[in-house]
């Protein structure tokens, strides 16, 4: 341990780790602390039965930013995993994202023309209700995008389970993440590049943290001043409302709970991700972790498999925050905290929690690559 560091980085997730890497490359000395007992934040994986288990939920790397892609590939090679989740609605399977396969399964249509005609019929009511204005919430957005059958079977139940709110109270942008395609293409993402680091995410994080001092099980907010004294600058990646002692009130987050099981079968569900889109099934999706990193016949090399059922619930103090709830009320509250953050000398706030944004991994890396250190 050094007497004094250039940077104290609070949080060893992707934002903190990329900042640590950049600072180290610049010849600066970093102390990275985390309140968990491991580095990596929510991309951390555990080894169970020789399978990398995404402890904090499925993380699939995808980006169209060549600089970000080249950056991560300079540290670790990526495999060819392509996310193509399947939705299970009352025992019927539908391909995601919404594409010609989904439309064929939903309506028996065969050509893009037939599918488009069906979608137009399905959207008509919603389009009329909008009368030319922009959709104001997720329900309006979904109905005007794909119409009522898909909304009711594949969106409504899943979304209301995930967010614990009616779709009419959720921002429209959430559903814009999902592409609608008139071709037979089950690739969930539109991005140019996609994959999982070979050897798992921990390899990437360890590379990023090379050269930094790391202390685990340390709660920065318990003794902010003592930690601040250790460095010239602070990079804070935790929850912004916690940093400011919730003085304006709590921001809302969704959190996720996992029930992870080991099964004595090599192939439990035939896909990494199956979404359960009906409201009555209590979990949102089931992840079978081996499919992120093994393909084809290799799946059978390990006679066991690990699956996680994902349950979504409202965050309360003491839980891990996962998703910021970017509705109007929380956005306004966040703005109040952001104003305080702008006044904070020598502290950089970054990442999903400190910026209260539904960032993907590539967004986080991009911001960490460009942030002025
Ligand atoms: N979504 C949905 N049905 C699905 C999968 C996703 O309606 O089967 C909606 C839902 O509103 C969700 C959003 O799409 O919040 C984004 O889902 P995604 O899987 O991209 O989110 P993640 O949890 O993986 O960040």
PDB file of C-alpha atoms in Angstrom, residues 56-322:
ATOM      1  CA  UNK A  56     -25.534 -10.983 -10.871  1.00  0.00           C
ATOM      2  CA  UNK A  57     -27.483 -11.821 -13.991  1.00  0.00           C
ATOM      3  CA  UNK A  58     -26.710 -12.511 -17.619  1.00  0.00           C
ATOM      4  CA  UNK A  59     -24.185 -10.157 -19.181  1.00  0.00           C
ATOM      5  CA  UNK A  60     -23.819 -10.284 -22.926  1.00  0.00           C
ATOM      6  CA  UNK A  61     -21.338  -7.903 -24.404  1.00  0.00           C
ATOM      7  CA  UNK A  62     -22.480  -6.075 -27.528  1.00  0.00           C
ATOM      8  CA  UNK A  63     -21.446  -2.823 -29.125  1.00  0.00           C
ATOM      9  CA  UNK A  64     -21.248  -0.937 -32.378  1.00  0.00           C
ATOM     10  CA  UNK A  65     -18.447   1.248 -31.109  1.00  0.00           C
ATOM     11  CA  UNK A  66     -15.279  -0.007 -32.778  1.00  0.00           C
ATOM     12  CA  UNK A  67     -13.067   1.766 -30.294  1.00  0.00           C
ATOM     13  CA  UNK A  68     -14.792   0.022 -27.381  1.00  0.00           C
ATOM     14  CA  UNK A  69     -14.684  -3.342 -29.177  1.00  0.00           C
ATOM     15  CA  UNK A  70     -10.985  -2.962 -30.023  1.00  0.00           C
ATOM     16  CA  UNK A  71     -10.288  -1.894 -26.469  1.00  0.00           C
ATOM     17  CA  UNK A  72     -11.857  -4.965 -24.834  1.00  0.00           C
ATOM     18  CA  UNK A  73     -10.342  -7.250 -27.461  1.00  0.00           C
ATOM     19  CA  UNK A  74      -6.899  -5.857 -26.726  1.00  0.00           C
ATOM     20  CA  UNK A  75      -7.336  -7.340 -23.239  1.00  0.00           C
ATOM     21  CA  UNK A  76      -9.215 -10.586 -23.860  1.00  0.00           C
ATOM     22  CA  UNK A  77     -10.506 -12.520 -26.847  1.00  0.00           C
ATOM     23  CA  UNK A  78     -14.287 -12.799 -27.282  1.00  0.00           C
ATOM     24  CA  UNK A  79     -16.239 -15.877 -28.358  1.00  0.00           C
ATOM     25  CA  UNK A  80     -19.001 -16.054 -30.968  1.00  0.00           C
ATOM     26  CA  UNK A  81     -21.982 -16.077 -28.601  1.00  0.00           C
ATOM     27  CA  UNK A  82     -24.987 -14.383 -30.185  1.00  0.00           C
ATOM     28  CA  UNK A  83     -27.905 -13.695 -27.931  1.00  0.00           C
ATOM     29  CA  UNK A  84     -31.141 -15.170 -29.254  1.00  0.00           C
ATOM     30  CA  UNK A  85     -33.522 -15.484 -26.331  1.00  0.00           C
ATOM     31  CA  UNK A  86     -36.765 -17.398 -26.657  1.00  0.00           C
ATOM     32  CA  UNK A  87     -40.024 -16.320 -25.007  1.00  0.00           C
ATOM     33  CA  UNK A  88     -42.236 -18.912 -23.343  1.00  0.00           C
ATOM     34  CA  UNK A  89     -45.852 -17.757 -23.079  1.00  0.00           C
ATOM     35  CA  UNK A  90     -48.179 -20.385 -21.624  1.00  0.00           C
ATOM     36  CA  UNK A  91     -45.987 -23.171 -22.953  1.00  0.00           C
ATOM     37  CA  UNK A  92     -45.753 -21.738 -26.473  1.00  0.00           C
ATOM     38  CA  UNK A  93     -42.340 -20.640 -27.695  1.00  0.00           C
ATOM     39  CA  UNK A  94     -41.667 -17.471 -29.643  1.00  0.00           C
ATOM     40  CA  UNK A  95     -38.375 -16.179 -30.974  1.00  0.00           C
ATOM     41  CA  UNK A  96     -37.104 -12.810 -29.849  1.00  0.00           C
ATOM     42  CA  UNK A  97     -36.520 -10.057 -30.750  1.00  0.00           C
ATOM     43  CA  UNK A  98     -39.718  -9.509 -32.716  1.00  0.00           C
ATOM     44  CA  UNK A  99     -38.889 -10.774 -36.177  1.00  0.00           C
ATOM     45  CA  UNK A 100     -40.314 -12.902 -38.997  1.00  0.00           C
ATOM     46  CA  UNK A 101     -39.909 -16.067 -36.884  1.00  0.00           C
ATOM     47  CA  UNK A 102     -42.013 -14.486 -34.119  1.00  0.00           C
ATOM     48  CA  UNK A 103     -44.662 -13.310 -36.572  1.00  0.00           C
ATOM     49  CA  UNK A 104     -44.840 -16.747 -38.193  1.00  0.00           C
ATOM     50  CA  UNK A 105     -45.220 -18.377 -34.752  1.00  0.00           C
ATOM     51  CA  UNK A 106     -47.790 -15.801 -33.600  1.00  0.00           C
ATOM     52  CA  UNK A 107     -50.004 -15.545 -36.689  1.00  0.00           C
ATOM     53  CA  UNK A 108     -48.895 -18.233 -39.134  1.00  0.00           C
ATOM     54  CA  UNK A 109     -47.824 -15.590 -41.637  1.00  0.00           C
ATOM     55  CA  UNK A 110     -45.167 -16.574 -44.133  1.00  0.00           C
ATOM     56  CA  UNK A 111     -43.976 -13.503 -46.020  1.00  0.00           C
ATOM     57  CA  UNK A 112     -42.862 -10.068 -44.782  1.00  0.00           C
ATOM     58  CA  UNK A 113     -45.821  -8.554 -46.668  1.00  0.00           C
ATOM     59  CA  UNK A 114     -48.276 -10.753 -44.763  1.00  0.00           C
ATOM     60  CA  UNK A 115     -46.534  -9.966 -41.493  1.00  0.00           C
ATOM     61  CA  UNK A 116     -46.589  -6.229 -42.159  1.00  0.00           C
ATOM     62  CA  UNK A 117     -50.272  -6.340 -42.995  1.00  0.00           C
ATOM     63  CA  UNK A 118     -50.975  -8.159 -39.740  1.00  0.00           C
ATOM     64  CA  UNK A 119     -48.872  -5.717 -37.706  1.00  0.00           C
ATOM     65  CA  UNK A 120     -50.630  -2.764 -39.348  1.00  0.00           C
ATOM     66  CA  UNK A 121     -54.020  -4.231 -38.413  1.00  0.00           C
ATOM     67  CA  UNK A 122     -52.783  -4.820 -34.874  1.00  0.00           C
ATOM     68  CA  UNK A 123     -51.408  -1.295 -34.530  1.00  0.00           C
ATOM     69  CA  UNK A 124     -54.360   0.518 -36.049  1.00  0.00           C
ATOM     70  CA  UNK A 125     -56.218   1.144 -32.800  1.00  0.00           C
ATOM     71  CA  UNK A 126     -53.132   2.446 -30.991  1.00  0.00           C
ATOM     72  CA  UNK A 127     -52.142   4.697 -33.882  1.00  0.00           C
ATOM     73  CA  UNK A 128     -55.600   6.213 -33.925  1.00  0.00           C
ATOM     74  CA  UNK A 129     -55.497   6.872 -30.191  1.00  0.00           C
ATOM     75  CA  UNK A 130     -52.144   8.658 -30.559  1.00  0.00           C
ATOM     76  CA  UNK A 131     -53.464  11.031 -33.246  1.00  0.00           C
ATOM     77  CA  UNK A 132     -49.984  11.824 -34.454  1.00  0.00           C
ATOM     78  CA  UNK A 133     -48.387  12.513 -31.058  1.00  0.00           C
ATOM     79  CA  UNK A 134     -45.366  10.589 -29.727  1.00  0.00           C
ATOM     80  CA  UNK A 135     -46.078   7.582 -27.441  1.00  0.00           C
ATOM     81  CA  UNK A 136     -46.028   8.864 -23.867  1.00  0.00           C
ATOM     82  CA  UNK A 137     -45.370   5.566 -22.083  1.00  0.00           C
ATOM     83  CA  UNK A 138     -44.215   2.012 -22.646  1.00  0.00           C
ATOM     84  CA  UNK A 139     -47.701   0.650 -23.360  1.00  0.00           C
ATOM     85  CA  UNK A 140     -48.397   3.232 -26.052  1.00  0.00           C
ATOM     86  CA  UNK A 141     -44.942   2.696 -27.489  1.00  0.00           C
ATOM     87  CA  UNK A 142     -45.334  -1.090 -27.654  1.00  0.00           C
ATOM     88  CA  UNK A 143     -48.876  -1.008 -29.054  1.00  0.00           C
ATOM     89  CA  UNK A 144     -47.906   1.439 -31.753  1.00  0.00           C
ATOM     90  CA  UNK A 145     -44.788  -0.559 -32.610  1.00  0.00           C
ATOM     91  CA  UNK A 146     -46.096  -4.134 -32.787  1.00  0.00           C
ATOM     92  CA  UNK A 147     -49.787  -4.057 -31.835  1.00  0.00           C
ATOM     93  CA  UNK A 148     -51.859  -5.832 -29.257  1.00  0.00           C
ATOM     94  CA  UNK A 149     -51.142  -9.583 -29.684  1.00  0.00           C
ATOM     95  CA  UNK A 150     -47.407  -9.198 -29.205  1.00  0.00           C
ATOM     96  CA  UNK A 151     -47.892  -6.588 -26.525  1.00  0.00           C
ATOM     97  CA  UNK A 152     -50.216  -8.803 -24.511  1.00  0.00           C
ATOM     98  CA  UNK A 153     -48.325 -12.077 -24.950  1.00  0.00           C
ATOM     99  CA  UNK A 154     -44.679 -11.056 -25.052  1.00  0.00           C
ATOM    100  CA  UNK A 155     -44.355  -7.620 -23.479  1.00  0.00           C
ATOM    101  CA  UNK A 156     -46.943  -6.688 -20.876  1.00  0.00           C
ATOM    102  CA  UNK A 157     -46.497  -9.522 -18.369  1.00  0.00           C
ATOM    103  CA  UNK A 158     -42.720  -9.602 -18.641  1.00  0.00           C
ATOM    104  CA  UNK A 159     -42.317  -5.848 -18.360  1.00  0.00           C
ATOM    105  CA  UNK A 160     -44.681  -5.464 -15.420  1.00  0.00           C
ATOM    106  CA  UNK A 161     -42.870  -8.286 -13.583  1.00  0.00           C
ATOM    107  CA  UNK A 162     -39.482  -6.771 -14.331  1.00  0.00           C
ATOM    108  CA  UNK A 163     -40.375  -3.228 -13.334  1.00  0.00           C
ATOM    109  CA  UNK A 164     -43.153  -3.819 -10.793  1.00  0.00           C
ATOM    110  CA  UNK A 165     -45.211  -1.048 -12.382  1.00  0.00           C
ATOM    111  CA  UNK A 166     -47.944  -0.874 -15.003  1.00  0.00           C
ATOM    112  CA  UNK A 167     -46.631  -0.340 -18.527  1.00  0.00           C
ATOM    113  CA  UNK A 168     -48.610   2.902 -18.637  1.00  0.00           C
ATOM    114  CA  UNK A 169     -46.302   4.303 -15.958  1.00  0.00           C
ATOM    115  CA  UNK A 170     -43.032   3.261 -17.578  1.00  0.00           C
ATOM    116  CA  UNK A 171     -40.943   5.333 -19.992  1.00  0.00           C
ATOM    117  CA  UNK A 172     -41.313   4.485 -23.682  1.00  0.00           C
ATOM    118  CA  UNK A 173     -37.555   4.228 -24.247  1.00  0.00           C
ATOM    119  CA  UNK A 174     -37.246   0.889 -22.404  1.00  0.00           C
ATOM    120  CA  UNK A 175     -39.038  -0.993 -25.157  1.00  0.00           C
ATOM    121  CA  UNK A 176     -37.152   0.823 -27.886  1.00  0.00           C
ATOM    122  CA  UNK A 177     -34.206  -1.352 -26.843  1.00  0.00           C
ATOM    123  CA  UNK A 178     -35.939  -4.230 -28.612  1.00  0.00           C
ATOM    124  CA  UNK A 179     -35.640  -4.316 -32.396  1.00  0.00           C
ATOM    125  CA  UNK A 180     -38.571  -5.165 -34.712  1.00  0.00           C
ATOM    126  CA  UNK A 181     -37.379  -6.907 -37.864  1.00  0.00           C
ATOM    127  CA  UNK A 182     -39.075  -8.019 -41.038  1.00  0.00           C
ATOM    128  CA  UNK A 183     -36.425 -10.691 -41.645  1.00  0.00           C
ATOM    129  CA  UNK A 184     -35.811 -14.112 -40.074  1.00  0.00           C
ATOM    130  CA  UNK A 185     -33.085 -12.987 -37.677  1.00  0.00           C
ATOM    131  CA  UNK A 186     -33.114 -13.995 -33.998  1.00  0.00           C
ATOM    132  CA  UNK A 187     -30.050 -11.978 -33.015  1.00  0.00           C
ATOM    133  CA  UNK A 188     -31.349  -9.944 -30.087  1.00  0.00           C
ATOM    134  CA  UNK A 189     -28.998  -7.051 -30.687  1.00  0.00           C
ATOM    135  CA  UNK A 190     -28.503  -4.795 -33.676  1.00  0.00           C
ATOM    136  CA  UNK A 191     -24.894  -4.117 -32.769  1.00  0.00           C
ATOM    137  CA  UNK A 192     -21.984  -4.891 -35.070  1.00  0.00           C
ATOM    138  CA  UNK A 193     -19.984  -6.776 -32.456  1.00  0.00           C
ATOM    139  CA  UNK A 194     -21.062  -9.271 -29.795  1.00  0.00           C
ATOM    140  CA  UNK A 195     -19.636 -12.031 -27.616  1.00  0.00           C
ATOM    141  CA  UNK A 196     -18.540 -13.211 -24.195  1.00  0.00           C
ATOM    142  CA  UNK A 197     -14.901 -12.956 -23.077  1.00  0.00           C
ATOM    143  CA  UNK A 198     -13.165 -16.303 -23.488  1.00  0.00           C
ATOM    144  CA  UNK A 199     -12.408 -17.475 -19.961  1.00  0.00           C
ATOM    145  CA  UNK A 200     -15.235 -15.312 -18.573  1.00  0.00           C
ATOM    146  CA  UNK A 201     -15.639 -11.707 -17.488  1.00  0.00           C
ATOM    147  CA  UNK A 202     -13.281 -12.092 -14.529  1.00  0.00           C
ATOM    148  CA  UNK A 203     -10.361 -12.316 -16.967  1.00  0.00           C
ATOM    149  CA  UNK A 204     -11.293  -8.906 -18.401  1.00  0.00           C
ATOM    150  CA  UNK A 205     -11.650  -7.307 -14.980  1.00  0.00           C
ATOM    151  CA  UNK A 206      -8.362  -8.771 -13.711  1.00  0.00           C
ATOM    152  CA  UNK A 207      -6.566  -7.351 -16.755  1.00  0.00           C
ATOM    153  CA  UNK A 208      -8.125  -3.937 -16.180  1.00  0.00           C
ATOM    154  CA  UNK A 209      -7.056  -3.898 -12.554  1.00  0.00           C
ATOM    155  CA  UNK A 210      -3.461  -4.980 -13.173  1.00  0.00           C
ATOM    156  CA  UNK A 211      -1.124  -2.497 -11.514  1.00  0.00           C
ATOM    157  CA  UNK A 212      -3.783  -1.086  -9.158  1.00  0.00           C
ATOM    158  CA  UNK A 213      -4.004  -1.833  -5.455  1.00  0.00           C
ATOM    159  CA  UNK A 214      -7.337  -3.422  -4.609  1.00  0.00           C
ATOM    160  CA  UNK A 215      -9.030  -3.629  -1.216  1.00  0.00           C
ATOM    161  CA  UNK A 216     -12.205  -5.646  -0.811  1.00  0.00           C
ATOM    162  CA  UNK A 217     -14.936  -5.605   1.864  1.00  0.00           C
ATOM    163  CA  UNK A 218     -14.474  -1.865   2.331  1.00  0.00           C
ATOM    164  CA  UNK A 219     -17.408   0.494   2.716  1.00  0.00           C
ATOM    165  CA  UNK A 220     -16.337   3.925   1.469  1.00  0.00           C
ATOM    166  CA  UNK A 221     -19.442   5.692   2.731  1.00  0.00           C
ATOM    167  CA  UNK A 222     -18.801   4.568   6.296  1.00  0.00           C
ATOM    168  CA  UNK A 223     -15.718   6.747   6.457  1.00  0.00           C
ATOM    169  CA  UNK A 224     -15.578   8.930   3.403  1.00  0.00           C
ATOM    170  CA  UNK A 225     -13.095  11.424   4.785  1.00  0.00           C
ATOM    171  CA  UNK A 226     -10.493   8.861   5.788  1.00  0.00           C
ATOM    172  CA  UNK A 227     -10.671   7.288   2.313  1.00  0.00           C
ATOM    173  CA  UNK A 228     -10.569  10.654   0.542  1.00  0.00           C
ATOM    174  CA  UNK A 229      -7.362  11.493   2.386  1.00  0.00           C
ATOM    175  CA  UNK A 230      -5.647   8.605   0.646  1.00  0.00           C
ATOM    176  CA  UNK A 231      -5.806  10.075  -2.851  1.00  0.00           C
ATOM    177  CA  UNK A 232      -5.753  13.290  -4.853  1.00  0.00           C
ATOM    178  CA  UNK A 233      -8.900  12.424  -6.786  1.00  0.00           C
ATOM    179  CA  UNK A 234     -11.888  10.151  -6.239  1.00  0.00           C
ATOM    180  CA  UNK A 235     -13.853   8.197  -8.816  1.00  0.00           C
ATOM    181  CA  UNK A 236     -17.164   7.185  -7.285  1.00  0.00           C
ATOM    182  CA  UNK A 237     -19.256   4.490  -8.968  1.00  0.00           C
ATOM    183  CA  UNK A 238     -21.802   3.713  -6.234  1.00  0.00           C
ATOM    184  CA  UNK A 239     -25.359   5.014  -5.892  1.00  0.00           C
ATOM    185  CA  UNK A 240     -25.447   8.789  -6.118  1.00  0.00           C
ATOM    186  CA  UNK A 241     -28.275   9.138  -3.569  1.00  0.00           C
ATOM    187  CA  UNK A 242     -26.296   7.094  -1.041  1.00  0.00           C
ATOM    188  CA  UNK A 243     -23.234   9.300  -1.618  1.00  0.00           C
ATOM    189  CA  UNK A 244     -25.296  12.342  -0.632  1.00  0.00           C
ATOM    190  CA  UNK A 245     -26.858  10.534   2.321  1.00  0.00           C
ATOM    191  CA  UNK A 246     -30.286  10.413   0.682  1.00  0.00           C
ATOM    192  CA  UNK A 247     -30.761  14.089   1.568  1.00  0.00           C
ATOM    193  CA  UNK A 248     -33.442  14.607  -1.088  1.00  0.00           C
ATOM    194  CA  UNK A 249     -34.901  11.132  -0.620  1.00  0.00           C
ATOM    195  CA  UNK A 250     -34.275   7.684  -2.099  1.00  0.00           C
ATOM    196  CA  UNK A 251     -34.006   7.025  -5.803  1.00  0.00           C
ATOM    197  CA  UNK A 252     -35.890   3.890  -6.882  1.00  0.00           C
ATOM    198  CA  UNK A 253     -34.084   0.852  -8.229  1.00  0.00           C
ATOM    199  CA  UNK A 254     -35.151  -2.569  -9.271  1.00  0.00           C
ATOM    200  CA  UNK A 255     -33.192  -5.431  -7.898  1.00  0.00           C
ATOM    201  CA  UNK A 256     -32.970  -9.043  -8.991  1.00  0.00           C
ATOM    202  CA  UNK A 257     -32.909 -12.237  -6.961  1.00  0.00           C
ATOM    203  CA  UNK A 258     -31.680 -15.510  -8.383  1.00  0.00           C
ATOM    204  CA  UNK A 259     -32.552 -19.081  -7.553  1.00  0.00           C
ATOM    205  CA  UNK A 260     -29.617 -21.035  -8.889  1.00  0.00           C
ATOM    206  CA  UNK A 261     -29.798 -24.802  -9.307  1.00  0.00           C
ATOM    207  CA  UNK A 262     -27.379 -27.468 -10.490  1.00  0.00           C
ATOM    208  CA  UNK A 263     -29.023 -30.102 -12.686  1.00  0.00           C
ATOM    209  CA  UNK A 264     -27.717 -33.550 -13.566  1.00  0.00           C
ATOM    210  CA  UNK A 265     -28.383 -33.094 -17.225  1.00  0.00           C
ATOM    211  CA  UNK A 266     -26.064 -31.647 -19.853  1.00  0.00           C
ATOM    212  CA  UNK A 267     -28.700 -29.521 -21.559  1.00  0.00           C
ATOM    213  CA  UNK A 268     -31.641 -28.262 -19.490  1.00  0.00           C
ATOM    214  CA  UNK A 269     -33.402 -25.801 -21.771  1.00  0.00           C
ATOM    215  CA  UNK A 270     -31.391 -25.703 -25.000  1.00  0.00           C
ATOM    216  CA  UNK A 271     -30.704 -21.979 -24.857  1.00  0.00           C
ATOM    217  CA  UNK A 272     -28.901 -19.493 -22.609  1.00  0.00           C
ATOM    218  CA  UNK A 273     -31.994 -17.338 -22.059  1.00  0.00           C
ATOM    219  CA  UNK A 274     -35.691 -18.258 -21.915  1.00  0.00           C
ATOM    220  CA  UNK A 275     -38.051 -15.415 -20.970  1.00  0.00           C
ATOM    221  CA  UNK A 276     -41.315 -16.275 -19.244  1.00  0.00           C
ATOM    222  CA  UNK A 277     -43.574 -13.555 -20.490  1.00  0.00           C
ATOM    223  CA  UNK A 278     -46.833 -14.324 -18.695  1.00  0.00           C
ATOM    224  CA  UNK A 279     -47.670 -12.470 -15.504  1.00  0.00           C
ATOM    225  CA  UNK A 280     -48.536 -15.607 -13.501  1.00  0.00           C
ATOM    226  CA  UNK A 281     -45.056 -17.203 -13.693  1.00  0.00           C
ATOM    227  CA  UNK A 282     -43.234 -15.445 -10.840  1.00  0.00           C
ATOM    228  CA  UNK A 283     -39.789 -15.267 -12.440  1.00  0.00           C
ATOM    229  CA  UNK A 284     -38.926 -13.245 -15.531  1.00  0.00           C
ATOM    230  CA  UNK A 285     -36.361 -15.514 -17.155  1.00  0.00           C
ATOM    231  CA  UNK A 286     -34.302 -18.663 -16.755  1.00  0.00           C
ATOM    232  CA  UNK A 287     -30.608 -18.517 -17.614  1.00  0.00           C
ATOM    233  CA  UNK A 288     -28.629 -21.680 -18.460  1.00  0.00           C
ATOM    234  CA  UNK A 289     -25.098 -20.402 -18.057  1.00  0.00           C
ATOM    235  CA  UNK A 290     -23.101 -22.991 -20.015  1.00  0.00           C
ATOM    236  CA  UNK A 291     -24.671 -21.864 -23.308  1.00  0.00           C
ATOM    237  CA  UNK A 292     -22.827 -18.542 -23.098  1.00  0.00           C
ATOM    238  CA  UNK A 293     -19.508 -20.286 -23.514  1.00  0.00           C
ATOM    239  CA  UNK A 294     -20.085 -23.724 -25.038  1.00  0.00           C
ATOM    240  CA  UNK A 295     -21.639 -24.457 -28.386  1.00  0.00           C
ATOM    241  CA  UNK A 296     -22.883 -27.437 -30.365  1.00  0.00           C
ATOM    242  CA  UNK A 297     -21.705 -30.844 -29.204  1.00  0.00           C
ATOM    243  CA  UNK A 298     -19.380 -29.262 -26.602  1.00  0.00           C
ATOM    244  CA  UNK A 299     -22.465 -28.587 -24.458  1.00  0.00           C
ATOM    245  CA  UNK A 300     -22.519 -32.341 -23.731  1.00  0.00           C
ATOM    246  CA  UNK A 301     -18.903 -32.474 -22.528  1.00  0.00           C
ATOM    247  CA  UNK A 302     -20.098 -31.460 -19.066  1.00  0.00           C
ATOM    248  CA  UNK A 303     -22.827 -33.828 -17.777  1.00  0.00           C
ATOM    249  CA  UNK A 304     -24.142 -31.104 -15.473  1.00  0.00           C
ATOM    250  CA  UNK A 305     -25.625 -27.696 -15.985  1.00  0.00           C
ATOM    251  CA  UNK A 306     -26.362 -24.634 -13.855  1.00  0.00           C
ATOM    252  CA  UNK A 307     -29.563 -22.645 -14.273  1.00  0.00           C
ATOM    253  CA  UNK A 308     -30.762 -19.458 -12.568  1.00  0.00           C
ATOM    254  CA  UNK A 309     -34.339 -18.337 -12.257  1.00  0.00           C
ATOM    255  CA  UNK A 310     -34.479 -14.550 -12.137  1.00  0.00           C
ATOM    256  CA  UNK A 311     -36.981 -12.752  -9.912  1.00  0.00           C
ATOM    257  CA  UNK A 312     -37.355  -9.007 -10.035  1.00  0.00           C
ATOM    258  CA  UNK A 313     -38.304  -6.904  -7.020  1.00  0.00           C
ATOM    259  CA  UNK A 314     -38.256  -3.348  -5.711  1.00  0.00           C
ATOM    260  CA  UNK A 315     -34.968  -2.299  -4.121  1.00  0.00           C
ATOM    261  CA  UNK A 316     -34.843  -1.618  -0.388  1.00  0.00           C
ATOM    262  CA  UNK A 317     -31.891  -0.497   1.693  1.00  0.00           C
ATOM    263  CA  UNK A 318     -29.384  -3.310   2.180  1.00  0.00           C
ATOM    264  CA  UNK A 319     -30.183  -4.894  -1.220  1.00  0.00           C
ATOM    265  CA  UNK A 320     -28.082  -4.620  -4.379  1.00  0.00           C
ATOM    266  CA  UNK A 321     -29.442  -1.989  -6.780  1.00  0.00           C
ATOM    267  CA  UNK A 322     -29.526  -3.231 -10.410  1.00  0.00           C
TER     268      UNK A 322
END
